[in-house]
Coordinates of N, CA and C in Angstrom, one line a residue:
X5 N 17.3 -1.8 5.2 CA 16.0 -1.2 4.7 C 14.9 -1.7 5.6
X6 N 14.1 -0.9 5.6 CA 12.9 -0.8 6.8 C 11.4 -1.8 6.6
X7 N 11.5 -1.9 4.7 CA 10.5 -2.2 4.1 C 10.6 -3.4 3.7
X8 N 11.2 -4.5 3.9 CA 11.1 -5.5 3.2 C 10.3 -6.8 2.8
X9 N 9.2 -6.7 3.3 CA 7.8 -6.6 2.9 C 6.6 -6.3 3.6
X10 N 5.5 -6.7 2.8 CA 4.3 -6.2 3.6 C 3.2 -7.3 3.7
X11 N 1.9 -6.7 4.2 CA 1.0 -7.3 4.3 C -0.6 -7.3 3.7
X12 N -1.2 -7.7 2.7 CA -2.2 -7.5 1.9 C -3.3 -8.2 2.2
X13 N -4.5 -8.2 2.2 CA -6.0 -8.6 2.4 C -6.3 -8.7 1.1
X14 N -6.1 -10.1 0.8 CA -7.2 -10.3 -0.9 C -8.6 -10.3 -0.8
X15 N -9.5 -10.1 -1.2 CA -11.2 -10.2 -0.9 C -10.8 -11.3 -2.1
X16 N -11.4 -12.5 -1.8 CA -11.8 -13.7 -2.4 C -12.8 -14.0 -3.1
X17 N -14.0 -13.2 -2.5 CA -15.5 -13.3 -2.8 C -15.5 -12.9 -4.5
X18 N -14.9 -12.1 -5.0 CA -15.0 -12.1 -6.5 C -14.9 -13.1 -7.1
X19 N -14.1 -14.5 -6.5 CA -14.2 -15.9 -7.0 C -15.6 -16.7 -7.0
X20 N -16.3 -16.5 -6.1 CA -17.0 -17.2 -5.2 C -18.0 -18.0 -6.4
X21 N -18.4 -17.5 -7.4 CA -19.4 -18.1 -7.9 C -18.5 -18.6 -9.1
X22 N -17.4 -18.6 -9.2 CA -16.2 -19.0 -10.4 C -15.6 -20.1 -10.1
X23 N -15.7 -20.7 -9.0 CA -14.5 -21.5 -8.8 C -14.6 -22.0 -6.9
X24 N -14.0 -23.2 -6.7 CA -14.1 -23.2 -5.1 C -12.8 -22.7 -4.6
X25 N -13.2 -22.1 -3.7 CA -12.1 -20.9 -2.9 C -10.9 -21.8 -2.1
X26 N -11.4 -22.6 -1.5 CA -10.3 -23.3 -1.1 C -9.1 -23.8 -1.9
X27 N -9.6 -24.4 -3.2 CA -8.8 -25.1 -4.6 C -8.3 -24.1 -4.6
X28 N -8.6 -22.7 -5.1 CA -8.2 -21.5 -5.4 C -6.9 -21.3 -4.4
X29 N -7.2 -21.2 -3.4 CA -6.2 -21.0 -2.0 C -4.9 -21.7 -2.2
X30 N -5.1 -23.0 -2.4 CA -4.4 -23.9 -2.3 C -3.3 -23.9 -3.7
X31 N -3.8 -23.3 -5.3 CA -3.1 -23.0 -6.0 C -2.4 -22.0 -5.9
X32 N -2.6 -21.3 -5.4 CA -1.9 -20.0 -5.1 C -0.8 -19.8 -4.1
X33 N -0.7 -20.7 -3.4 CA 0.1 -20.9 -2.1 C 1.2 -22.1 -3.0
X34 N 0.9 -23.0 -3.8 CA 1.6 -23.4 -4.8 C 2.6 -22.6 -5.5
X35 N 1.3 -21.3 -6.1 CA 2.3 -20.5 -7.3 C 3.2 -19.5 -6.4
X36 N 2.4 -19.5 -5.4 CA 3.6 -18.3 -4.8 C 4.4 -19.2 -3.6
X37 N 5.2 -19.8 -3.6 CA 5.8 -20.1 -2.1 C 6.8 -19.7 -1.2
X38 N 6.8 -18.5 -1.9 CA 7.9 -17.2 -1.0 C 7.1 -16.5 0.0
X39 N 5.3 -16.6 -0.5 CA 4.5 -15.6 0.1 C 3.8 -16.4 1.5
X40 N 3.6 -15.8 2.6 CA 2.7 -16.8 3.7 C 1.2 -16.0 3.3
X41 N 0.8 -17.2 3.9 CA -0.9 -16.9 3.7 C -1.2 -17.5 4.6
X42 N -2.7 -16.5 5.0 CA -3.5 -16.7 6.3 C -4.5 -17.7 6.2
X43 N -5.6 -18.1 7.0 CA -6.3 -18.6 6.6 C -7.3 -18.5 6.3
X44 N -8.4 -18.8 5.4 CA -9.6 -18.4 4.6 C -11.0 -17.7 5.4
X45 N -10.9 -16.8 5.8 CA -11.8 -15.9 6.4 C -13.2 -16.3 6.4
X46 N -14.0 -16.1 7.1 CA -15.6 -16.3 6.5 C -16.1 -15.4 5.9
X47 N -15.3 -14.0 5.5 CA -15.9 -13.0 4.9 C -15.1 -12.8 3.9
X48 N -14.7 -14.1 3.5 CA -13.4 -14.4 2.0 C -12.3 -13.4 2.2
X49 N -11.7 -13.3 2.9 CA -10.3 -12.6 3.1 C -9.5 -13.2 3.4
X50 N -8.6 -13.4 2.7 CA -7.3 -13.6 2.9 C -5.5 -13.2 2.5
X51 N -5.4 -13.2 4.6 CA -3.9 -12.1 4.8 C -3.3 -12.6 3.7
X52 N -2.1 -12.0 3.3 CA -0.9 -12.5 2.3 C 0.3 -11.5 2.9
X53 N 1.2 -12.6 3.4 CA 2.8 -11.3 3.2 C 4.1 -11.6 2.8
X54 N 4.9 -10.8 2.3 CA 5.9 -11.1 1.6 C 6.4 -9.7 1.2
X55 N 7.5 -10.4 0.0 CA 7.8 -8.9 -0.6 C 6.9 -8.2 -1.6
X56 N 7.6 -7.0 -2.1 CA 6.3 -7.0 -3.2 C 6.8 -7.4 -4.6
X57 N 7.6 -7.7 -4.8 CA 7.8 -8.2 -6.2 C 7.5 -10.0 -6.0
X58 N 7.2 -10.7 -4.6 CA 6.6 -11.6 -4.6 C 5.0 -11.5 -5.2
X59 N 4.6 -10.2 -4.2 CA 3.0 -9.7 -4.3 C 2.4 -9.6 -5.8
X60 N 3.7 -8.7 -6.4 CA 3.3 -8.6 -7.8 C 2.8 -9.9 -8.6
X61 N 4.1 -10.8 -8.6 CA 3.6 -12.5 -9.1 C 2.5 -12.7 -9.0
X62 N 2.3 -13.0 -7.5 CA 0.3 -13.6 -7.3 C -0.4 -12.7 -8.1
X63 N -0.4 -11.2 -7.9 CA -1.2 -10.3 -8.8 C -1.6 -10.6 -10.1
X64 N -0.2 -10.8 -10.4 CA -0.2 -11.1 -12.4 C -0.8 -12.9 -12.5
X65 N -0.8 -13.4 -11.3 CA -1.1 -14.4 -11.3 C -3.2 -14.7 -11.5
X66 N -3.5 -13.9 -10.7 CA -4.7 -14.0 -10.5 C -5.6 -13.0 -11.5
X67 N -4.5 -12.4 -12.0 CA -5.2 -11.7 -13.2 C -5.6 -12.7 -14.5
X68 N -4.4 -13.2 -14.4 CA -4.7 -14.3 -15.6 C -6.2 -15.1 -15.4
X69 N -5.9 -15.6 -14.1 CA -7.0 -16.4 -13.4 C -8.2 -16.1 -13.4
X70 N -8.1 -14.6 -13.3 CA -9.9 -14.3 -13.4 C -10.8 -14.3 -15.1
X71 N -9.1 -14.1 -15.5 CA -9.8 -13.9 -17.1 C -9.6 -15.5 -17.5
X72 N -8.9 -15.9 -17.2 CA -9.5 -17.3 -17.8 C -10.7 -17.9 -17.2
X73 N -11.3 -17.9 -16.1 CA -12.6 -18.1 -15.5 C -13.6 -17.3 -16.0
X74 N -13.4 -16.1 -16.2 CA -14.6 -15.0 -17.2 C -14.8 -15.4 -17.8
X75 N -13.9 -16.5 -19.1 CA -14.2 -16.3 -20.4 C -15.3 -17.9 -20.4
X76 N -14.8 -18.8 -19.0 CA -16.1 -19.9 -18.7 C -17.7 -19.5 -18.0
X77 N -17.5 -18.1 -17.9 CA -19.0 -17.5 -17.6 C -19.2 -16.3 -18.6
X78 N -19.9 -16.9 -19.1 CA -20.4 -15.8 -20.3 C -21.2 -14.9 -20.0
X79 N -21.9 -15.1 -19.2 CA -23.0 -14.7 -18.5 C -22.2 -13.5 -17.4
X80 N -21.3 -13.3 -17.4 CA -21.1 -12.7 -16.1 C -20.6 -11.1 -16.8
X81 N -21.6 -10.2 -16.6 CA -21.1 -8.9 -17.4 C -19.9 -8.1 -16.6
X82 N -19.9 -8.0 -15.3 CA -18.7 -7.2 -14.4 C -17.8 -8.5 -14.7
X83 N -16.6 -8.3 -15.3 CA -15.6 -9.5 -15.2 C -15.0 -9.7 -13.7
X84 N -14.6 -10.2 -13.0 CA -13.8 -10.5 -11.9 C -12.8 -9.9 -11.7
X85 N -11.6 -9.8 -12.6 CA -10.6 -9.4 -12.6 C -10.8 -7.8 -12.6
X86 N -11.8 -7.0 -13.1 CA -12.0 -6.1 -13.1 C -12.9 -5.2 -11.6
X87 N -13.3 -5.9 -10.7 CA -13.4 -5.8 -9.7 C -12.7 -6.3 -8.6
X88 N -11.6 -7.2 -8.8 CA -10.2 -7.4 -7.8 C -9.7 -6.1 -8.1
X89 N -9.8 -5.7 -9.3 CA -8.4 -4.1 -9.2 C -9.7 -3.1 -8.4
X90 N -10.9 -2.8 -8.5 CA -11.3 -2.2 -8.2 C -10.9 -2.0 -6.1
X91 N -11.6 -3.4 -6.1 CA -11.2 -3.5 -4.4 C -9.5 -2.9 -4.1
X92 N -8.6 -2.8 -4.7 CA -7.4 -2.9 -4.5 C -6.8 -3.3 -3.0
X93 N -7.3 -4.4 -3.4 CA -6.4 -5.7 -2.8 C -5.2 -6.3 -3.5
X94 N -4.8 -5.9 -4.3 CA -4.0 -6.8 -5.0 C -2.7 -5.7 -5.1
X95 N -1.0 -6.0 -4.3 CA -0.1 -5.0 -4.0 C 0.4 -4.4 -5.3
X96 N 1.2 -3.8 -5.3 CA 1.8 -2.8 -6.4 C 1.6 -3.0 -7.5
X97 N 0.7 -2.2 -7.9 CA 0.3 -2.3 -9.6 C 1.0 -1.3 -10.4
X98 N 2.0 -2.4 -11.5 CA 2.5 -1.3 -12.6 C 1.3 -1.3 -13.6
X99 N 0.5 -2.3 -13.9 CA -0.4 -1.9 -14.8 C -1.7 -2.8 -14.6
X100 N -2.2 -2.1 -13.6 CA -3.1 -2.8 -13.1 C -4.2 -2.6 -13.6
X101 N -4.6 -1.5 -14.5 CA -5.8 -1.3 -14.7 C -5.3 -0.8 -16.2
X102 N -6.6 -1.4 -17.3 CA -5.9 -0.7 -18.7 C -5.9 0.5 -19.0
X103 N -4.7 0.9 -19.9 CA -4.3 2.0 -19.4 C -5.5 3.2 -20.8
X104 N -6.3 3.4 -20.7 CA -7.2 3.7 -21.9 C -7.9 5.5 -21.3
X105 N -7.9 6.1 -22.3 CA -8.4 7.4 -21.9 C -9.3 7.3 -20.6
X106 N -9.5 8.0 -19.6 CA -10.8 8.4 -18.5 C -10.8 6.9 -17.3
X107 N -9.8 6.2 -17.8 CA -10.2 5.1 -16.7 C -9.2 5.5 -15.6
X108 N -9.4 5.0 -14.9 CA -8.8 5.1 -13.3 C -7.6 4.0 -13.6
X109 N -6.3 4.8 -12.9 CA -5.2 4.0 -12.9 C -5.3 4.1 -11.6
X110 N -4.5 2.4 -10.7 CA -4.3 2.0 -9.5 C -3.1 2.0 -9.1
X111 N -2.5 2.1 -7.9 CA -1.2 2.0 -7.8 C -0.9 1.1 -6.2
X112 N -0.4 0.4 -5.6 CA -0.5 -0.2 -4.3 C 0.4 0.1 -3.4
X113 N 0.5 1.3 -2.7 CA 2.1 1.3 -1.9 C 2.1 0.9 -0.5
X114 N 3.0 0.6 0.1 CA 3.6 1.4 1.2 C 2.9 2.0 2.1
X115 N 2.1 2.1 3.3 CA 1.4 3.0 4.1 C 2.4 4.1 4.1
X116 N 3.5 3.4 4.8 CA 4.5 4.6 5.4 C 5.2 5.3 4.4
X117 N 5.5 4.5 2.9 CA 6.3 5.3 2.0 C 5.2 6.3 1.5
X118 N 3.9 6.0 1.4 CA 2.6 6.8 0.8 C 2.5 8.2 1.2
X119 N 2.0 8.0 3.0 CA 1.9 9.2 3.6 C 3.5 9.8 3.4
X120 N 4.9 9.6 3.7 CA 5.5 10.3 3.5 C 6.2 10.9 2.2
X121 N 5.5 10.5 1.2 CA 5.9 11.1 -0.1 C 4.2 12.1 -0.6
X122 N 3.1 11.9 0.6 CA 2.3 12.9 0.8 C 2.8 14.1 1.7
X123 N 3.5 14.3 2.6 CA 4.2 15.1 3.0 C 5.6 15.9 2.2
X124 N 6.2 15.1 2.1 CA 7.5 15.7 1.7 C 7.1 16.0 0.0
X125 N 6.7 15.2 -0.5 CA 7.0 15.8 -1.9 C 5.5 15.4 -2.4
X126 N 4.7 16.5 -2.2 CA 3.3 16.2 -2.9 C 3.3 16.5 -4.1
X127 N 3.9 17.0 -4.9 CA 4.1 17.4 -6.4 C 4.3 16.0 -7.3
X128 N 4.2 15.3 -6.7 CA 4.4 13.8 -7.1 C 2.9 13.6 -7.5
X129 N 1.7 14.0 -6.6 CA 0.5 13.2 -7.2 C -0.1 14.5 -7.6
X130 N 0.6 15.7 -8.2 CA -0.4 16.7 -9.2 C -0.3 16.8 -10.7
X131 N -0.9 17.0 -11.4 CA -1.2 17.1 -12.8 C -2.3 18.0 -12.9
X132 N -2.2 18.5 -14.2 CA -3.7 19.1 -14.6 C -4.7 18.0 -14.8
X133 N -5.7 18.1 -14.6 CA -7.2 17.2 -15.2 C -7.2 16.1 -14.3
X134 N -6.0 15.6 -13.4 CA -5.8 14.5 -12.2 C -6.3 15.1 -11.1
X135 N -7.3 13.6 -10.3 CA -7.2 13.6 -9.1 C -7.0 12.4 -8.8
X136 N -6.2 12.6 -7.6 CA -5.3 11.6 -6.9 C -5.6 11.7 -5.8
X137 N -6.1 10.0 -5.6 CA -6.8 9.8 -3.6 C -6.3 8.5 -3.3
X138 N -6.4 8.2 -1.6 CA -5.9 7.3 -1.5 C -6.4 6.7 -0.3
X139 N -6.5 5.5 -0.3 CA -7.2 5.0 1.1 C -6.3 4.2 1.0
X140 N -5.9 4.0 2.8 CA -5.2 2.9 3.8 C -6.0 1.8 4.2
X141 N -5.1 1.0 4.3 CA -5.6 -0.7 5.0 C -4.9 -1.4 5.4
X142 N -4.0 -0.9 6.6 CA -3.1 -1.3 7.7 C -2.0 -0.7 6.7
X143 N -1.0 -1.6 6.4 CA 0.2 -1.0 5.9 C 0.4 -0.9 4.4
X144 N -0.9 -1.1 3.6 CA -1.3 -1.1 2.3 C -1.9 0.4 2.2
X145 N -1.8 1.0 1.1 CA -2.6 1.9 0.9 C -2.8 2.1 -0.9
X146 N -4.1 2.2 -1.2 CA -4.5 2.1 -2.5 C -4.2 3.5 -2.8
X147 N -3.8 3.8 -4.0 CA -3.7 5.2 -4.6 C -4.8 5.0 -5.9
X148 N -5.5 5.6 -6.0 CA -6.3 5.9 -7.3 C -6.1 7.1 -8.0
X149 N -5.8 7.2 -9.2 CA -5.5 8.3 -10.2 C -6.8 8.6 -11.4
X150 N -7.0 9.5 -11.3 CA -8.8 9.4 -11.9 C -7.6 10.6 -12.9
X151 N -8.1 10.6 -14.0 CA -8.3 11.5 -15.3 C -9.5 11.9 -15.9
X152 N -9.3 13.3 -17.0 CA -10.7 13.3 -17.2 C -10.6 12.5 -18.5
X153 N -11.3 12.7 -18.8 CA -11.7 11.6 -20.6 C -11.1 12.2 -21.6
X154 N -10.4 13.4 -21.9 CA -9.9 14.0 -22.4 C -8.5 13.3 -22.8
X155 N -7.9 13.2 -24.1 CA -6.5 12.4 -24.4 C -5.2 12.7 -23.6
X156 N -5.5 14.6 -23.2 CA -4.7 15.0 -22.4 C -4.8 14.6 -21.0
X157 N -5.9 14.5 -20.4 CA -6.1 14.1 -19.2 C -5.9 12.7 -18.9
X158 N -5.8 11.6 -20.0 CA -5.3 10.6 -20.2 C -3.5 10.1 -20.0
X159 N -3.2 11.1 -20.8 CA -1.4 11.1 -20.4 C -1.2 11.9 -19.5
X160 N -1.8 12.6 -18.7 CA -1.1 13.4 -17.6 C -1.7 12.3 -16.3
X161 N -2.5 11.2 -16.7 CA -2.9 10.5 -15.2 C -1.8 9.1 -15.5
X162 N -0.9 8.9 -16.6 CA -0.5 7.6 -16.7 C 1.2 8.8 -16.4
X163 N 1.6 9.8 -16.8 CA 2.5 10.2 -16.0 C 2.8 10.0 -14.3
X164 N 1.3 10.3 -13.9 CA 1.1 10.6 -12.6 C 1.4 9.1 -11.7
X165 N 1.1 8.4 -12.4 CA 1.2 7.0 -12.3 C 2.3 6.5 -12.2
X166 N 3.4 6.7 -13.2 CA 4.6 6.4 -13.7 C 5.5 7.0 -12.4
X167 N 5.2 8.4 -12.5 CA 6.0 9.2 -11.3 C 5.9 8.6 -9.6
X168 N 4.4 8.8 -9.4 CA 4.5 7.5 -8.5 C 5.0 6.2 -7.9
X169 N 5.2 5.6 -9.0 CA 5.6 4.3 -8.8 C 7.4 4.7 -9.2
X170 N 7.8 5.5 -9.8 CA 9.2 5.5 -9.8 C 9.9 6.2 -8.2
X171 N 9.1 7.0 -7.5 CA 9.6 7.7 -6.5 C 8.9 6.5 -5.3
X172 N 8.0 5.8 -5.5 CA 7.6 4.8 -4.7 C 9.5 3.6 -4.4
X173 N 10.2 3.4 -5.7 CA 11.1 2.6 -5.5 C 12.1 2.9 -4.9
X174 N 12.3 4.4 -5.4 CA 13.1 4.7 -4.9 C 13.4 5.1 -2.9
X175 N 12.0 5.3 -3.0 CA 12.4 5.8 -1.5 C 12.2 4.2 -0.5
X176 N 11.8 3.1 -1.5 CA 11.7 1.8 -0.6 C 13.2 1.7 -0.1
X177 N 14.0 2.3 -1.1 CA 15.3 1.9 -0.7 C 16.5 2.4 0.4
X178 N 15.9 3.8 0.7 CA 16.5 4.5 1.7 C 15.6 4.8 2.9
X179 N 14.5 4.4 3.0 CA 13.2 5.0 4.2 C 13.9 3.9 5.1
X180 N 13.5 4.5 6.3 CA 13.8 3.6 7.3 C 12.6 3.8 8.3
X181 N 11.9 2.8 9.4 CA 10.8 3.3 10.2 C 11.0 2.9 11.5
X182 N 11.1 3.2 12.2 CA 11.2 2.6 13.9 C 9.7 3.3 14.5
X183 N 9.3 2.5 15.1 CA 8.2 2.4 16.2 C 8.5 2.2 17.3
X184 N 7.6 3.3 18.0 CA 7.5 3.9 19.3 C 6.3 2.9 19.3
X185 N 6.1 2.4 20.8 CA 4.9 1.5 21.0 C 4.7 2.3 22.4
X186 N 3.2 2.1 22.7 CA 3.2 2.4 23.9 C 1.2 2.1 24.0
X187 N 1.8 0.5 23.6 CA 0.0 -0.2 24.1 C -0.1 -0.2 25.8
X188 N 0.7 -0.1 26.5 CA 0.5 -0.4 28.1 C 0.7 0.7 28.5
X189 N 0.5 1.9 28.0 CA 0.6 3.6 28.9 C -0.4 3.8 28.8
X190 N -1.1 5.0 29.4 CA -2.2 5.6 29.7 C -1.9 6.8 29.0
X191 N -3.6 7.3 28.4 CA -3.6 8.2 27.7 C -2.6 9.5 27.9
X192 N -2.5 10.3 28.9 CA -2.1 11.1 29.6 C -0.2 11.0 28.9
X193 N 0.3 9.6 29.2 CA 1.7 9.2 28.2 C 1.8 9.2 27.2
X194 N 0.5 8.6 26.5 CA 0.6 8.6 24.9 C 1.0 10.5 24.5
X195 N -0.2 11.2 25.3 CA 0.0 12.4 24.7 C 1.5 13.0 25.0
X196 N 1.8 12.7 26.2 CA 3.7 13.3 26.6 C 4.2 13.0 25.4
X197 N 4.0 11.4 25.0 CA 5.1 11.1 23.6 C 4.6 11.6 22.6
X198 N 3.1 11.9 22.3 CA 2.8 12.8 20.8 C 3.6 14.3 21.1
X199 N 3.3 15.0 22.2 CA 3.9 16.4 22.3 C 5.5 16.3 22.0
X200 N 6.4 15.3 22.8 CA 7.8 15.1 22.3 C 7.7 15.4 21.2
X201 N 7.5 14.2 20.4 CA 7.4 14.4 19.0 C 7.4 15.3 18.6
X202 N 6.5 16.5 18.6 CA 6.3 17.6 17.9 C 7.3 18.2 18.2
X203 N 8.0 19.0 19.6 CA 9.2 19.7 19.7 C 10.1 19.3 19.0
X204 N 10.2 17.8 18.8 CA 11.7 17.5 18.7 C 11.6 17.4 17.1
X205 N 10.5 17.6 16.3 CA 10.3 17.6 14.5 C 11.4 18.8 13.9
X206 N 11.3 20.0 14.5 CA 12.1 21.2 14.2 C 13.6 20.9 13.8
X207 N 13.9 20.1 14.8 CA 15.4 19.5 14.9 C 15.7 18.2 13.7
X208 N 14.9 17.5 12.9 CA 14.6 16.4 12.1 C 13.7 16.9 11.0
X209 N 13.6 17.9 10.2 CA 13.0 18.6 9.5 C 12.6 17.4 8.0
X210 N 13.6 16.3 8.1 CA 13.3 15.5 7.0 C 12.8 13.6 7.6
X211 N 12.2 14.2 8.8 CA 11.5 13.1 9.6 C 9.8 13.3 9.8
X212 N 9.5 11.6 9.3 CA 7.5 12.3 9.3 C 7.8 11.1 10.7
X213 N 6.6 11.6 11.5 CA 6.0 11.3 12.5 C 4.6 11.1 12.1
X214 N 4.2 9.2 12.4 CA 2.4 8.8 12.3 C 1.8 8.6 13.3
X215 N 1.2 9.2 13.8 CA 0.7 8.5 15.5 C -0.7 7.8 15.4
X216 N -0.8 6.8 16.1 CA -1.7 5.9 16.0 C -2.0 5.7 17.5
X217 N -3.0 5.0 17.5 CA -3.8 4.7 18.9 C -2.6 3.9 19.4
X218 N -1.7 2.9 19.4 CA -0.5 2.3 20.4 C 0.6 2.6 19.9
X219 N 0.7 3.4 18.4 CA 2.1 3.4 18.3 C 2.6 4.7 17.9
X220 N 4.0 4.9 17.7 CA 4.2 6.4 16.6 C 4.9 6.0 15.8
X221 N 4.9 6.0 14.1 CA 5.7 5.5 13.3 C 6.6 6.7 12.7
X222 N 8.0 6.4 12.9 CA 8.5 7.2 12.8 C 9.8 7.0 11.7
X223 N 9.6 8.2 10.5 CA 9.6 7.6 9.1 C 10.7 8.7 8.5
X224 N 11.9 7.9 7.9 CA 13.1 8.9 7.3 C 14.5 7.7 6.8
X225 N 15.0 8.7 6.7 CA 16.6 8.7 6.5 C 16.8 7.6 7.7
X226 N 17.6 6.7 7.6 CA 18.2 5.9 8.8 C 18.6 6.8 9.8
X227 N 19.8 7.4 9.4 CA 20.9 8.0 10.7 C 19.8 9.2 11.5
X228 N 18.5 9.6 10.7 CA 17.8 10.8 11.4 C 16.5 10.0 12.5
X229 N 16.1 8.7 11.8 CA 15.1 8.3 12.5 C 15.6 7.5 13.7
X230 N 16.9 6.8 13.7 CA 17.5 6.4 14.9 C 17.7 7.5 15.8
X231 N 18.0 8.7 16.0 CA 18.5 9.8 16.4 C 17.0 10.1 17.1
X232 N 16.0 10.5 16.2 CA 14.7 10.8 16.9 C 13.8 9.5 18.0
X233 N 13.9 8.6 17.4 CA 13.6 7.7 18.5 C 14.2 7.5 19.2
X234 N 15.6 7.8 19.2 CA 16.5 7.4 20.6 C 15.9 8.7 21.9
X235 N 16.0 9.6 21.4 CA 15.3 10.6 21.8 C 14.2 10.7 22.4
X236 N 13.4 10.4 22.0 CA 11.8 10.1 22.5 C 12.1 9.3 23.5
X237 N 12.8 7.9 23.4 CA 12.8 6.8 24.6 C 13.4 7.3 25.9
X238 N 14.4 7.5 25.6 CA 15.1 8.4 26.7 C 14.8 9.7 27.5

């Protein structure tokens, strides 16, 4: 498997006036010790990588955490915990956000499994009364599921949700990704290997190609994505 973990950016700063960030750091690297952690940013960020059912722990970990620290600031009307899910920094949420008519459900995937289940099977993020968006942040990408306020539009965004995260598991298990790098060519090569790419898509009809400023990530079936990058290199 291709995916066996990832890499997440917590924003910290929602602690900042709750608690000292460091102590905070330092419990967390306790509760999780499967997970590596970077070091404490000046703009409160901190890397995290591992798997995601490691990710999930700290998640459920820090959720606890913010609401036990809310309930020692009384004073504080935006809870904490409720703008950690907002940032979505925090990896794969089964229920990250409560699940109550008109609210936004969150979901954390996969860059590469995201976009290619935005290609191959977009019926995955439609419903009536849903909209479904998503921003990237390296190999993290937030999905947000908006409903309208309506009861109906309530269970068609926690379907949408459900569907997601069940086609999210499954494809963790068969995707495979090889990277084409090509930080030391010149523009003029990058483009030769984006054009490859495209000819040779016709022939790999169940292969996504991502190109990026040094690399091309190149996203499928094992036996088809070995096949296509062997190809390109050669």
């Amino acid at each position: 498997q291709v995916f066996p973990s990832v890499t997440s950016t917590l924003d910290m700063a929602v602690f900042e006036d709750l608690c000292v960030l460091g102590e905070l750091l330092e419990e967390m690297k306790n509760q999780s010790p499967a997970l590596s952690f970077g070091p404490l940013q000046p703009n409160r960020h901190v890397a995290v990588q591992g798997s995601f059912p490691a990710l999930r722990v700290l998640r459920d970990f820090l959720l606890l955490k913010a609401e036990s620290l809310s309930e020692k600031d009384k004073g504080e009307g935006d809870k904490p915990h409720q703008r950690l899910q907002e940032h979505g920094d925090v990896t794969e949420s089964r229920n990250s956000v409560q699940d109550a008519p008109g609210e936004k459900q969150v979901v954390v995937l996969d860059t590469d499994i995201y976009h290619y289940m935005r290609h191959f099977l977009p019926k995955t993020f439609q419903a009536e009364d849903v909209v479904v968006s998503g921003v990237s942040n390296g190999d993290i990408t937030t999905v947000c599921i908006e409903s309208s306020g309506t009861r109906a539009g309530a269970e068609h965004g926690l379907k949408v949700k459900k569907r997601i995260e069940n086609c999210s598991v499954k494809l963790q298990k068969v995707l495979w990704r090889e990277r084409i790098c090509f930080e030391n060519h010149g523009r003029g090569e990058k483009q030769r290997y984006r054009r490859l790419c495209e000819r040779l898509k016709p022939q790999y009809p169940a292969v996504l190609t991502i190109p990026y400023d040094t690399h091309i990530d190149v996203v499928g079936i094992s036996s088809d994505v070995l096949e296509f990058a062997e190809e390109v290199r050669n």
